[in-house]
Amino acid sequence: MIFWAENLYRILIVYFLSLVEYINRVNAEMLIYYSFFNWLVAYSFLLVLLEICVIGILS
């Protein structure tokens, strides 16, 4: 279960990063949305690191 959860987090991180890259290429002038998705990716990445640390401590 823990192995599955960590793989899911990695897939989600890659998905968010590719989404940001796609938005950056298609809508280069929409800097507000781009910065919002950058913030979302950074926040979700930190959340994933925190969850992996908690799972490692609890297991």
GROMACS .gro file of C-alpha atoms in nm:
model
   59
    1MET     CA    1   0.000   0.000   0.000
    2ILE     CA    2   0.281   0.241   0.088
    3PHE     CA    3   0.465   0.152  -0.233
    4TRP     CA    4   0.147   0.216  -0.434
    5ALA     CA    5   0.091   0.551  -0.261
    6GLU     CA    6   0.445   0.671  -0.334
    7ASN     CA    7   0.409   0.577  -0.701
    8LEU     CA    8   0.078   0.763  -0.716
    9TYR     CA    9   0.242   1.074  -0.570
   10ARG     CA   10   0.520   1.057  -0.830
   11ILE     CA   11   0.264   1.023  -1.110
   12LEU     CA   12   0.074   1.324  -0.977
   13ILE     CA   13   0.393   1.534  -0.958
   14VAL     CA   14   0.482   1.447  -1.318
   15TYR     CA   15   0.124   1.525  -1.424
   16PHE     CA   16   0.131   1.868  -1.258
   17LEU     CA   17   0.470   1.951  -1.406
   18SER     CA   18   0.362   1.852  -1.756
   19LEU     CA   19   0.042   2.055  -1.712
   20VAL     CA   20   0.246   2.362  -1.616
   21GLU     CA   21   0.476   2.308  -1.914
   22TYR     CA   22   0.177   2.275  -2.150
   23ILE     CA   23   0.016   2.593  -2.015
   24ASN     CA   24   0.346   2.777  -2.046
   25ARG     CA   25   0.381   2.681  -2.413
   26VAL     CA   26   0.020   2.739  -2.517
   27ASN     CA   27  -0.061   3.050  -2.310
   28ALA     CA   28   0.273   3.223  -2.264
   29GLU     CA   29   0.102   3.561  -2.212
   30MET     CA   30  -0.118   3.437  -1.926
   31LEU     CA   31   0.138   3.487  -1.650
   32ILE     CA   32  -0.123   3.491  -1.373
   33TYR     CA   33  -0.238   3.137  -1.446
   34TYR     CA   34   0.119   3.021  -1.498
   35SER     CA   35   0.232   3.157  -1.162
   36PHE     CA   36  -0.074   3.002  -0.996
   37PHE     CA   37   0.008   2.659  -1.137
   38ASN     CA   38   0.373   2.702  -1.039
   39TRP     CA   39   0.257   2.773  -0.684
   40LEU     CA   40   0.024   2.472  -0.698
   41VAL     CA   41   0.305   2.243  -0.813
   42ALA     CA   42   0.543   2.372  -0.545
   43TYR     CA   43   0.279   2.334  -0.272
   44SER     CA   44   0.177   1.985  -0.383
   45PHE     CA   45   0.544   1.880  -0.404
   46LEU     CA   46   0.608   1.998  -0.048
   47LEU     CA   47   0.291   1.823   0.067
   48VAL     CA   48   0.406   1.499  -0.097
   49LEU     CA   49   0.747   1.523   0.072
   50LEU     CA   50   0.577   1.579   0.407
   51GLU     CA   51   0.345   1.281   0.356
   52ILE     CA   52   0.634   1.053   0.255
   53CYS     CA   53   0.822   1.160   0.569
   54VAL     CA   54   0.516   1.090   0.785
   55ILE     CA   55   0.465   0.749   0.622
   56GLY     CA   56   0.833   0.671   0.681
   57ILE     CA   57   0.810   0.770   1.047
   58LEU     CA   58   0.488   0.576   1.110
   59SER     CA   59   0.599   0.258   0.938
   0.00000   0.00000   0.00000
